[in-house]
Coordinates of N, CA, C and O in Angstrom, one line a residue:
P1 N 11.2 14.0 1.5 CA 11.0 12.6 1.0 C 10.4 11.7 2.1 O 10.7 11.9 3.2
A2 N 9.6 10.8 1.6 CA 9.0 9.8 2.5 C 10.0 8.8 2.9 O 10.9 8.5 2.1
P3 N 9.9 8.2 4.1 CA 10.9 7.2 4.4 C 10.7 6.0 3.6 O 9.6 5.7 3.1
T4 N 11.8 5.3 3.4 CA 11.7 4.0 2.6 C 10.9 3.0 3.3 O 11.1 2.8 4.5
P5 N 9.9 2.4 2.6 CA 9.1 1.4 3.3 C 9.9 0.2 3.6 O 10.8 -0.2 2.9
S6 N 9.5 -0.5 4.7 CA 10.1 -1.8 5.0 C 9.3 -2.8 4.2 O 8.1 -2.8 4.2
L7 N 10.0 -3.6 3.5 CA 9.4 -4.6 2.6 C 9.3 -5.9 3.2 O 10.3 -6.4 3.9
E8 N 8.3 -6.6 2.9 CA 8.2 -8.0 3.4 C 9.0 -8.9 2.5 O 9.3 -8.5 1.4
A9 N 9.3 -10.0 3.0 CA 10.2 -11.0 2.2 C 9.5 -11.3 0.8 O 8.2 -11.4 0.8
G10 N 10.2 -11.3 -0.2 CA 9.7 -11.7 -1.5 C 9.2 -10.5 -2.3 O 8.6 -10.6 -3.4
W11 N 9.4 -9.2 -1.9 CA 9.0 -8.0 -2.6 C 10.3 -7.2 -2.9 O 11.3 -7.2 -2.1
T12 N 10.2 -6.5 -4.0 CA 11.3 -5.6 -4.4 C 10.8 -4.2 -4.6 O 9.7 -4.0 -5.2
L13 N 11.6 -3.2 -4.2 CA 11.2 -1.8 -4.4 C 11.8 -1.4 -5.7 O 13.0 -1.5 -6.0
H14 N 11.0 -0.8 -6.5 CA 11.4 -0.3 -7.8 C 11.4 1.3 -7.7 O 10.4 1.9 -7.5
V15 N 12.6 1.9 -8.0 CA 12.7 3.3 -7.8 C 12.9 3.9 -9.2 O 13.7 3.5 -10.0
D16 N 12.1 4.9 -9.5 CA 12.2 5.7 -10.7 C 12.6 7.1 -10.3 O 11.7 8.0 -10.0
S17 N 13.9 7.4 -10.2 CA 14.4 8.7 -9.8 C 14.0 9.8 -10.7 O 13.7 10.9 -10.3
S18 N 14.0 9.5 -12.0 CA 13.7 10.6 -13.0 C 12.2 11.1 -12.8 O 11.9 12.2 -13.1
E19 N 11.3 10.2 -12.4 CA 9.9 10.6 -12.2 C 9.5 10.8 -10.8 O 8.4 11.2 -10.4
G20 N 10.5 10.5 -9.9 CA 10.3 10.9 -8.5 C 9.4 10.0 -7.6 O 8.7 10.5 -6.8
Y21 N 9.4 8.7 -7.9 CA 8.6 7.8 -7.0 C 9.3 6.4 -6.9 O 10.2 6.1 -7.6
A22 N 8.8 5.7 -5.9 CA 9.2 4.3 -5.7 C 7.9 3.5 -5.4 O 7.0 4.0 -4.7
V23 N 7.9 2.2 -5.8 CA 6.8 1.3 -5.5 C 7.3 -0.1 -5.5 O 8.3 -0.4 -6.2
A24 N 6.7 -0.9 -4.7 CA 7.2 -2.3 -4.6 C 6.2 -3.3 -5.3 O 5.0 -3.0 -5.4
A25 N 6.8 -4.4 -5.7 CA 6.0 -5.5 -6.3 C 6.6 -6.8 -5.9 O 7.8 -6.8 -5.6
P26 N 5.9 -7.9 -6.0 CA 6.5 -9.2 -5.7 C 7.6 -9.5 -6.6 O 7.7 -9.1 -7.8
Q27 N 8.7 -10.1 -6.1 CA 9.9 -10.4 -6.8 C 9.6 -11.3 -8.0 O 10.4 -11.2 -9.0
T28 N 8.6 -12.0 -8.0 CA 8.3 -12.9 -9.2 C 7.7 -12.2 -10.4 O 7.6 -12.8 -11.4
W29 N 7.3 -10.9 -10.2 CA 6.7 -10.1 -11.3 C 7.8 -9.6 -12.2 O 8.9 -9.3 -11.8
N30 N 7.4 -9.4 -13.5 CA 8.2 -8.7 -14.4 C 7.9 -7.2 -14.3 O 6.7 -6.9 -14.2
V31 N 8.9 -6.3 -14.2 CA 8.7 -4.9 -14.1 C 9.5 -4.2 -15.1 O 10.7 -4.5 -15.3
V32 N 8.9 -3.2 -15.8 CA 9.6 -2.4 -16.7 C 9.2 -0.9 -16.5 O 8.1 -0.5 -16.3
L33 N 10.3 -0.1 -16.3 CA 10.1 1.4 -16.2 C 10.3 2.0 -17.5 O 11.3 1.8 -18.2
R34 N 9.3 2.9 -17.9 CA 9.3 3.6 -19.2 C 10.6 4.3 -19.4 O 11.1 4.4 -20.6
D35 N 11.1 5.0 -18.4 CA 12.3 5.9 -18.6 C 13.6 5.2 -18.4 O 14.7 5.8 -18.4
A36 N 13.6 3.9 -18.2 CA 14.9 3.2 -17.9 C 15.7 3.1 -19.2 O 15.2 2.9 -20.3
P37 N 17.0 3.3 -19.0 CA 17.9 3.2 -20.2 C 17.8 1.8 -20.8 O 18.2 1.6 -22.0
T38 N 17.4 0.8 -20.1 CA 17.3 -0.6 -20.6 C 15.9 -1.0 -21.0 O 15.5 -2.1 -21.2
F39 N 15.0 0.0 -21.2 CA 13.6 -0.2 -21.6 C 13.4 -1.2 -22.7 O 12.7 -2.2 -22.6
D40 N 14.0 -1.0 -23.9 CA 13.9 -1.8 -25.0 C 14.4 -3.3 -24.7 O 13.7 -4.2 -25.1
A41 N 15.5 -3.4 -24.1 CA 16.1 -4.7 -23.7 C 15.2 -5.4 -22.7 O 15.0 -6.6 -22.8
D42 N 14.6 -4.7 -21.7 CA 13.7 -5.3 -20.8 C 12.4 -5.8 -21.4 O 12.0 -7.0 -21.1
V43 N 11.8 -5.1 -22.3 CA 10.6 -5.5 -23.0 C 11.0 -6.7 -23.9 O 10.2 -7.7 -23.9
K44 N 12.1 -6.7 -24.6 CA 12.5 -7.8 -25.4 C 12.7 -9.0 -24.6 O 12.3 -10.1 -25.1
A45 N 13.4 -8.9 -23.5 CA 13.6 -10.1 -22.6 C 12.3 -10.8 -22.2 O 12.2 -12.0 -22.2
I46 N 11.3 -9.9 -21.8 CA 10.0 -10.5 -21.4 C 9.4 -11.2 -22.6 O 8.8 -12.3 -22.5
N47 N 9.4 -10.5 -23.8 CA 8.8 -11.1 -25.0 C 9.5 -12.4 -25.4 O 8.8 -13.3 -25.8
D48 N 10.8 -12.5 -25.3 CA 11.5 -13.7 -25.6 C 11.2 -14.8 -24.7 O 11.1 -16.0 -25.1
A49 N 10.9 -14.5 -23.4 CA 10.5 -15.6 -22.5 C 9.0 -16.0 -22.6 O 8.7 -17.1 -22.3
N50 N 8.2 -15.0 -23.0 CA 6.7 -15.3 -23.0 C 6.1 -14.3 -24.0 O 5.9 -13.1 -23.6
A51 N 5.8 -14.7 -25.2 CA 5.3 -13.7 -26.2 C 4.0 -13.1 -25.8 O 3.8 -11.9 -26.1
D52 N 3.1 -13.8 -25.1 CA 1.9 -13.2 -24.7 C 2.1 -12.1 -23.7 O 1.5 -11.0 -23.8
L53 N 3.0 -12.3 -22.7 CA 3.3 -11.3 -21.7 C 4.1 -10.1 -22.4 O 3.8 -9.0 -22.1
G54 N 5.0 -10.4 -23.3 CA 5.7 -9.4 -24.1 C 4.7 -8.5 -24.8 O 4.8 -7.3 -24.8
R55 N 3.7 -9.1 -25.4 CA 2.7 -8.3 -26.1 C 1.9 -7.4 -25.1 O 1.6 -6.3 -25.4
Y56 N 1.6 -8.0 -23.9 CA 0.9 -7.2 -22.9 C 1.7 -5.9 -22.6 O 1.1 -4.8 -22.5
F57 N 3.0 -6.1 -22.4 CA 3.8 -4.9 -22.0 C 3.9 -3.9 -23.2 O 3.7 -2.7 -23.0
K58 N 4.1 -4.4 -24.4 CA 4.2 -3.5 -25.6 C 2.9 -2.8 -25.8 O 2.9 -1.5 -25.9
D59 N 1.8 -3.5 -25.7 CA 0.5 -2.8 -25.9 C 0.2 -1.8 -24.8 O -0.3 -0.7 -25.0
G60 N 0.5 -2.2 -23.5 CA 0.3 -1.3 -22.4 C 1.1 0.0 -22.5 O 0.5 1.0 -22.2
F61 N 2.3 -0.1 -22.8 CA 3.1 1.1 -23.0 C 2.6 1.9 -24.1 O 2.6 3.2 -24.1
Q62 N 2.2 1.3 -25.2 CA 1.8 2.1 -26.4 C 0.4 2.7 -26.1 O 0.3 3.9 -26.3
R63 N -0.5 2.0 -25.4 CA -1.8 2.6 -25.1 C -1.7 3.7 -24.0 O -2.4 4.7 -24.0
G64 N -0.8 3.5 -23.1 CA -0.6 4.5 -22.0 C 0.3 5.6 -22.3 O 0.5 6.5 -21.4
Q65 N 0.9 5.7 -23.4 CA 1.9 6.7 -23.7 C 1.3 8.1 -23.6 O 1.9 9.0 -23.0
S66 N 0.1 8.3 -24.1 CA -0.5 9.7 -24.0 C -1.1 9.9 -22.6 O -1.5 11.1 -22.3
S67 N -1.2 8.9 -21.8 CA -1.8 9.1 -20.4 C -0.7 9.1 -19.3 O -1.1 9.1 -18.1
G68 N 0.6 9.2 -19.7 CA 1.6 9.4 -18.7 C 2.1 8.1 -18.0 O 2.5 8.1 -16.9
I69 N 2.0 7.0 -18.7 CA 2.4 5.7 -18.1 C 3.9 5.7 -17.8 O 4.7 6.2 -18.6
K70 N 4.3 5.3 -16.7 CA 5.7 5.3 -16.2 C 6.2 3.9 -15.9 O 7.4 3.6 -16.0
L71 N 5.4 2.9 -15.5 CA 5.8 1.6 -15.1 C 4.7 0.6 -15.4 O 3.5 1.0 -15.2
I72 N 5.1 -0.6 -15.8 CA 4.1 -1.7 -15.8 C 4.8 -2.9 -15.1 O 6.0 -3.1 -15.4
A73 N 4.1 -3.5 -14.3 CA 4.5 -4.7 -13.6 C 3.4 -5.8 -13.8 O 2.2 -5.5 -13.8
A74 N 3.9 -7.0 -14.0 CA 2.9 -8.1 -14.2 C 3.4 -9.4 -13.7 O 4.6 -9.7 -13.7
E75 N 2.4 -10.2 -13.2 CA 2.7 -11.5 -12.7 C 2.7 -12.5 -13.9 O 1.7 -12.7 -14.5
P76 N 3.9 -13.1 -14.3 CA 3.9 -13.8 -15.5 C 3.0 -15.1 -15.6 O 2.5 -15.4 -16.6
R77 N 2.8 -15.8 -14.5 CA 2.0 -17.0 -14.5 C 0.5 -16.7 -14.8 O -0.2 -17.5 -15.2
S78 N 0.1 -15.4 -14.5 CA -1.3 -15.1 -14.6 C -1.7 -15.0 -16.1 O -2.9 -15.0 -16.4
V79 N -0.8 -15.0 -17.0 CA -1.1 -14.9 -18.4 C -2.0 -16.1 -18.8 O -2.9 -16.0 -19.6
L80 N -1.7 -17.3 -18.2 CA -2.4 -18.5 -18.5 C -3.9 -18.4 -18.1 O -4.7 -19.1 -18.6
S81 N -4.2 -17.5 -17.1 CA -5.6 -17.4 -16.6 C -6.5 -16.6 -17.6 O -7.7 -16.6 -17.4
G82 N -5.9 -15.9 -18.5 CA -6.7 -15.1 -19.4 C -6.8 -13.6 -19.0 O -7.3 -12.8 -19.7
F83 N -6.3 -13.3 -17.8 CA -6.2 -11.9 -17.3 C -4.9 -11.7 -16.6 O -4.7 -12.4 -15.6
V84 N -4.1 -10.8 -17.0 CA -2.8 -10.6 -16.4 C -2.9 -9.8 -15.1 O -3.4 -8.6 -15.2
T85 N -2.5 -10.4 -14.0 CA -2.5 -9.6 -12.7 C -1.4 -8.6 -12.9 O -0.3 -8.9 -13.3
N86 N -1.7 -7.3 -12.7 CA -0.8 -6.2 -13.1 C -0.9 -5.0 -12.2 O -1.8 -4.8 -11.4
L87 N 0.1 -4.2 -12.4 CA 0.2 -2.8 -11.8 C 0.7 -1.9 -12.9 O 1.7 -2.2 -13.6
S88 N 0.1 -0.7 -13.0 CA 0.6 0.4 -13.8 C 0.7 1.6 -13.0 O -0.1 1.9 -12.1
V89 N 1.8 2.4 -13.2 CA 1.9 3.7 -12.5 C 2.0 4.8 -13.6 O 2.7 4.7 -14.6
F90 N 1.1 5.8 -13.4 CA 1.0 6.9 -14.3 C 1.4 8.2 -13.5 O 1.2 8.3 -12.3
K91 N 2.0 9.2 -14.1 CA 2.3 10.5 -13.5 C 1.9 11.5 -14.5 O 2.3 11.5 -15.7
N92 N 1.1 12.5 -14.1 CA 0.7 13.6 -14.9 C 0.8 14.9 -14.2 O 0.6 15.1 -13.0
D93 N 1.2 15.9 -15.0 CA 1.3 17.3 -14.5 C 0.0 18.0 -14.8 O -0.4 18.2 -16.0
Y94 N -0.8 18.4 -13.8 CA -2.1 19.1 -14.0 C -2.0 20.6 -14.0 O -3.0 21.2 -13.9
G95 N -0.8 21.1 -14.0 CA -0.6 22.6 -14.1 C -0.4 23.2 -12.7 O -0.1 22.6 -11.7
P96 N -0.5 24.6 -12.7 CA -0.3 25.3 -11.5 C -1.1 24.9 -10.3 O -2.3 24.6 -10.5
S97 N -0.5 24.7 -9.2 CA -1.1 24.2 -8.0 C -2.4 24.9 -7.6 O -3.4 24.3 -7.2
D98 N -2.4 26.3 -7.8 CA -3.5 27.1 -7.3 C -4.7 26.9 -8.2 O -5.8 27.3 -7.9
S99 N -4.6 26.4 -9.5 CA -5.7 26.2 -10.3 C -5.9 24.8 -10.8 O -6.9 24.5 -11.6
A100 N -5.1 23.9 -10.4 CA -5.2 22.5 -10.9 C -6.3 21.8 -10.2 O -6.6 22.1 -9.0
P101 N -6.9 20.8 -10.8 CA -8.0 20.0 -10.1 C -7.4 19.2 -8.9 O -6.2 18.8 -8.9
T102 N -8.3 18.9 -8.0 CA -7.9 18.1 -6.9 C -7.9 16.6 -7.3 O -8.5 16.3 -8.3
A103 N -7.4 15.8 -6.4 CA -7.5 14.4 -6.7 C -8.9 13.9 -6.7 O -9.3 13.0 -7.4
D104 N -9.8 14.5 -5.8 CA -11.2 14.2 -5.8 C -11.9 14.5 -7.1 O -12.6 13.7 -7.6
A105 N -11.6 15.7 -7.7 CA -12.2 16.1 -8.9 C -11.7 15.1 -10.1 O -12.5 14.8 -10.9
I106 N -10.5 14.8 -10.0 CA -10.0 13.8 -11.1 C -10.6 12.5 -10.9 O -11.1 11.9 -11.9
A107 N -10.8 12.0 -9.7 CA -11.4 10.7 -9.4 C -12.9 10.8 -9.9 O -13.4 9.8 -10.5
E108 N -13.6 11.9 -9.6 CA -15.0 12.0 -10.0 C -15.1 11.9 -11.6 O -16.0 11.3 -12.1
A109 N -14.2 12.5 -12.3 CA -14.2 12.5 -13.7 C -13.9 11.0 -14.2 O -14.5 10.6 -15.2
K110 N -13.0 10.4 -13.5 CA -12.7 9.0 -13.9 C -13.9 8.1 -13.6 O -14.3 7.2 -14.4
L111 N -14.6 8.3 -12.5 CA -15.9 7.5 -12.2 C -16.9 7.8 -13.3 O -17.6 6.8 -13.7
A112 N -17.1 9.0 -13.7 CA -18.0 9.3 -14.8 C -17.7 8.6 -16.1 O -18.6 8.0 -16.7
A113 N -16.4 8.5 -16.4 CA -16.0 7.8 -17.6 C -16.3 6.3 -17.4 O -16.7 5.6 -18.4
L114 N -15.9 5.8 -16.3 CA -16.2 4.3 -16.0 C -17.6 4.0 -16.1 O -18.0 2.9 -16.6
S115 N -18.5 4.9 -15.7 CA -19.9 4.6 -15.7 C -20.5 4.4 -17.1 O -21.5 3.8 -17.3
K116 N -19.8 4.9 -18.1 CA -20.2 4.7 -19.5 C -19.6 3.5 -20.1 O -20.0 3.2 -21.3
N117 N -18.8 2.7 -19.4 CA -18.2 1.5 -20.0 C -19.0 0.3 -19.6 O -19.1 0.0 -18.4
P118 N -19.6 -0.4 -20.6 CA -20.5 -1.5 -20.2 C -19.8 -2.7 -19.6 O -20.4 -3.6 -19.0
A119 N -18.4 -2.8 -19.7 CA -17.7 -3.8 -19.1 C -17.3 -3.6 -17.6 O -16.7 -4.4 -16.9
V120 N -17.7 -2.4 -17.1 CA -17.4 -2.0 -15.7 C -18.6 -2.0 -14.8 O -19.7 -1.5 -15.3
S121 N -18.5 -2.5 -13.6 CA -19.6 -2.5 -12.6 C -19.0 -2.1 -11.3 O -17.8 -2.3 -11.0
D122 N -19.9 -1.8 -10.4 CA -19.6 -1.6 -9.0 C -18.5 -0.6 -8.7 O -17.7 -0.7 -7.8
A123 N -18.5 0.5 -9.4 CA -17.4 1.5 -9.3 C -17.7 2.4 -8.0 O -18.8 2.9 -7.9
T124 N -16.7 2.6 -7.2 CA -16.9 3.4 -6.0 C -15.6 4.2 -5.8 O -14.5 3.9 -6.3
Q125 N -15.7 5.3 -5.0 CA -14.6 6.2 -4.7 C -14.6 6.4 -3.2 O -15.6 6.6 -2.6
Q126 N -13.4 6.4 -2.6 CA -13.3 6.7 -1.2 C -11.9 7.2 -0.9 O -10.9 7.0 -1.6
H127 N -11.8 8.0 0.2 CA -10.5 8.4 0.7 C -9.8 7.3 1.5 O -10.5 6.6 2.2
V128 N -8.5 7.2 1.3 CA -7.8 6.2 2.1 C -6.5 6.8 2.6 O -6.0 7.7 1.9
A129 N -6.0 6.4 3.7 CA -4.8 6.9 4.3 C -3.7 5.9 3.9 O -3.8 4.7 4.3
L130 N -2.7 6.4 3.2 CA -1.6 5.6 2.8 C -0.4 6.1 3.6 O -0.4 7.3 4.1
P131 N 0.7 5.4 3.8 CA 1.9 5.9 4.5 C 2.4 7.2 3.8 O 2.9 8.0 4.6
I132 N 2.2 7.4 2.6 CA 2.6 8.7 1.9 C 1.6 9.8 2.2 O 2.0 11.0 2.1
G133 N 0.4 9.5 2.7 CA -0.6 10.5 3.0 C -1.9 10.2 2.4 O -2.2 9.0 2.0
D134 N -2.8 11.2 2.2 CA -4.1 11.0 1.8 C -4.1 10.6 0.3 O -3.4 11.1 -0.5
A135 N -5.0 9.7 -0.1 CA -5.2 9.3 -1.5 C -6.7 9.0 -1.7 O -7.4 8.9 -0.8
V136 N -7.0 9.0 -3.0 CA -8.4 8.7 -3.4 C -8.3 7.3 -4.1 O -7.4 7.1 -5.0
R137 N -9.1 6.4 -3.6 CA -9.1 5.1 -4.2 C -10.4 4.9 -5.0 O -11.5 5.1 -4.5
I138 N -10.3 4.4 -6.2 CA -11.4 4.0 -7.0 C -11.4 2.5 -7.2 O -10.3 2.0 -7.6
T139 N -12.4 1.8 -6.8 CA -12.5 0.4 -7.0 C -13.6 0.1 -8.0 O -14.7 0.7 -8.0
Y140 N -13.4 -1.0 -8.8 CA -14.5 -1.4 -9.7 C -14.2 -2.8 -10.2 O -13.1 -3.3 -10.0
N141 N -15.2 -3.4 -10.8 CA -15.0 -4.7 -11.4 C -15.1 -4.5 -12.9 O -15.9 -3.7 -13.4
M142 N -14.2 -5.3 -13.6 CA -14.2 -5.2 -15.0 C -14.4 -6.6 -15.6 O -13.8 -7.6 -15.0
K143 N -15.2 -6.7 -16.6 CA -15.4 -8.0 -17.2 C -14.8 -8.1 -18.6 O -15.5 -7.9 -19.6
P144 N -13.5 -8.5 -18.7 CA -13.0 -8.7 -20.0 C -13.2 -10.2 -20.4 O -12.9 -11.1 -19.6
A145 N -13.9 -10.4 -21.5 CA -14.2 -11.7 -22.0 C -15.0 -12.5 -20.9 O -16.0 -12.0 -20.4
D146 N -14.6 -13.6 -20.5 CA -15.3 -14.5 -19.5 C -14.9 -14.3 -18.1 O -15.2 -15.1 -17.2
K147 N -14.0 -13.4 -17.8 CA -13.4 -13.2 -16.5 C -14.1 -12.0 -15.8 O -14.6 -11.1 -16.4
V148 N -14.0 -11.9 -14.5 CA -14.3 -10.7 -13.7 C -13.0 -10.3 -13.0 O -12.6 -11.1 -12.1
A149 N -12.5 -9.2 -13.3 CA -11.3 -8.7 -12.6 C -11.6 -7.6 -11.7 O -12.4 -6.7 -12.0
A150 N -11.0 -7.6 -10.5 CA -11.1 -6.5 -9.5 C -10.0 -5.5 -9.9 O -8.9 -5.9 -10.2
V151 N -10.3 -4.2 -9.9 CA -9.4 -3.2 -10.2 C -9.4 -2.1 -9.1 O -10.5 -1.8 -8.6
S152 N -8.3 -1.7 -8.7 CA -8.2 -0.5 -7.7 C -7.2 0.5 -8.3 O -6.2 0.1 -8.8
A153 N -7.7 1.7 -8.3 CA -6.8 2.9 -8.8 C -6.6 3.8 -7.6 O -7.6 4.2 -6.9
Y154 N -5.4 4.1 -7.3 CA -5.1 5.1 -6.2 C -4.5 6.3 -6.8 O -3.6 6.3 -7.6
L155 N -5.1 7.5 -6.5 CA -4.7 8.8 -6.9 C -4.0 9.5 -5.8 O -4.7 9.7 -4.7
V156 N -2.8 9.9 -6.0 CA -2.0 10.7 -5.0 C -1.6 12.0 -5.6 O -0.9 12.0 -6.6
A157 N -2.0 13.1 -5.1 CA -1.7 14.4 -5.6 C -0.5 15.0 -4.8 O -0.4 14.9 -3.6
Q158 N 0.5 15.5 -5.5 CA 1.7 16.1 -4.9 C 2.0 17.5 -5.5 O 2.0 17.5 -6.8
D159 N 2.1 18.5 -4.7 CA 2.4 19.8 -5.3 C 3.9 20.0 -5.1 O 4.5 19.7 -4.0
S160 N 4.6 20.4 -6.2 CA 6.0 20.6 -6.2 C 6.4 21.7 -7.2 O 5.9 21.7 -8.3
G161 N 7.2 22.7 -6.7 CA 7.6 23.8 -7.6 C 6.4 24.6 -8.2 O 6.5 25.0 -9.3
G162 N 5.3 24.7 -7.4 CA 4.2 25.4 -7.9 C 3.3 24.7 -8.8 O 2.3 25.3 -9.4
R163 N 3.5 23.4 -9.0 CA 2.7 22.6 -10.0 C 2.1 21.4 -9.2 O 2.7 20.9 -8.2
R164 N 1.0 20.9 -9.7 CA 0.4 19.7 -9.2 C 0.6 18.5 -10.0 O 0.3 18.5 -11.2
Y165 N 1.2 17.5 -9.4 CA 1.4 16.2 -10.1 C 0.5 15.2 -9.5 O 0.4 15.2 -8.2
V166 N -0.1 14.4 -10.3 CA -0.9 13.3 -9.8 C -0.3 12.0 -10.2 O -0.2 11.7 -11.4
Y167 N 0.0 11.2 -9.2 CA 0.4 9.8 -9.5 C -0.8 8.9 -9.4 O -1.7 9.1 -8.5
E168 N -0.9 8.0 -10.3 CA -2.0 7.0 -10.3 C -1.5 5.6 -10.4 O -0.8 5.3 -11.3
L169 N -1.8 4.8 -9.4 CA -1.4 3.4 -9.4 C -2.7 2.6 -9.7 O -3.7 2.8 -9.0
I170 N -2.6 1.8 -10.7 CA -3.8 1.0 -11.1 C -3.4 -0.5 -11.0 O -2.4 -0.9 -11.7
A171 N -4.1 -1.3 -10.2 CA -3.8 -2.7 -10.1 C -5.0 -3.5 -10.5 O -6.1 -3.1 -10.1
G172 N -4.9 -4.6 -11.2 CA -6.0 -5.4 -11.6 C -5.6 -6.9 -11.4 O -4.5 -7.3 -11.7
S173 N -6.6 -7.7 -11.0 CA -6.4 -9.1 -10.8 C -7.7 -9.9 -10.7 O -8.7 -9.3 -10.3
T174 N -7.6 -11.2 -11.0 CA -8.7 -12.1 -10.8 C -8.4 -13.0 -9.6 O -9.1 -13.9 -9.4
V175 N -7.4 -12.7 -8.8 CA -7.1 -13.5 -7.7 C -8.2 -13.4 -6.6 O -9.0 -12.5 -6.6
T176 N -8.3 -14.4 -5.7 CA -9.3 -14.5 -4.7 C -9.4 -13.2 -3.8 O -10.5 -12.7 -3.5
D177 N -8.3 -12.8 -3.3 CA -8.3 -11.6 -2.4 C -7.4 -10.5 -3.0 O -6.3 -10.3 -2.5
P178 N -7.9 -9.8 -4.0 CA -7.0 -8.8 -4.6 C -6.8 -7.6 -3.7 O -5.8 -6.9 -3.8
G179 N -7.7 -7.3 -2.8 CA -7.5 -6.2 -1.9 C -6.3 -6.2 -1.1 O -5.6 -5.2 -0.9
T180 N -5.9 -7.4 -0.6 CA -4.6 -7.5 0.2 C -3.4 -7.2 -0.7 O -2.5 -6.4 -0.3
L181 N -3.4 -7.8 -1.9 CA -2.3 -7.5 -2.9 C -2.3 -6.0 -3.2 O -1.2 -5.4 -3.1
F182 N -3.4 -5.4 -3.6 CA -3.4 -4.0 -4.0 C -3.0 -3.1 -2.8 O -2.3 -2.1 -3.0
G183 N -3.5 -3.5 -1.6 CA -3.1 -2.7 -0.4 C -1.6 -2.7 -0.1 O -1.0 -1.6 0.2
R184 N -1.0 -3.8 -0.3 CA 0.5 -3.9 -0.1 C 1.2 -3.0 -1.1 O 2.2 -2.4 -0.8
I185 N 0.8 -3.1 -2.3 CA 1.4 -2.3 -3.4 C 1.2 -0.8 -3.0 O 2.2 0.0 -3.0
A186 N 0.0 -0.4 -2.7 CA -0.3 1.0 -2.4 C 0.5 1.5 -1.2 O 1.0 2.6 -1.2
D187 N 0.6 0.7 -0.2 CA 1.3 1.0 1.0 C 2.8 1.2 0.8 O 3.5 1.9 1.6
S188 N 3.3 0.6 -0.3 CA 4.8 0.7 -0.5 C 5.1 2.0 -1.3 O 6.3 2.4 -1.4
F189 N 4.1 2.6 -1.9 CA 4.3 3.8 -2.8 C 4.9 5.0 -2.0 O 4.5 5.3 -1.0
R190 N 5.9 5.6 -2.6 CA 6.6 6.8 -2.1 C 6.9 7.8 -3.2 O 7.3 7.4 -4.3
V191 N 6.8 9.0 -2.8 CA 7.3 10.1 -3.7 C 8.7 10.5 -3.2 O 8.9 10.7 -2.0
L192 N 9.7 10.5 -4.1 CA 11.0 10.8 -3.6 C 11.3 12.3 -3.5 O 10.7 13.1 -4.1

């Protein structure tokens, strides 16, 4: 197991023991874990407080169900901007370690798919060193409606029990300096 990250003030570590990871987000964000016993109540509470944000969570979990979505976190005040500052965590089993694709190969396939999306521009891929180890980061700009959102996706491959699991952290925002926010989130990620 990776050591528990030291968190800066105002951040909370969210641990998903059943899926084997932990990640931090600002305390002001709403966070829902897909496998939490309180999942329905958590989504309902968000919806009761802010119907637009509740819809964002409901739609996100529904769209991501076949893609291995495990967590959604969102900054509630960003709903007013027209683009929700967010984090999603996905986990997928790519099969036996000796024949599963590498994180680079998965990232290349994702870049190829992004290149076909007319709302996406400036997509790049690079290796980054995170406290957990080597990761592949894909960055791009997305233009939903009249906004331009910066997006970073971090792919972390972990072999366990002869199988390859790939965790993907995707963060998006229209804030002025999203790289700092995204970097703090990625640096907090741990496999348990």
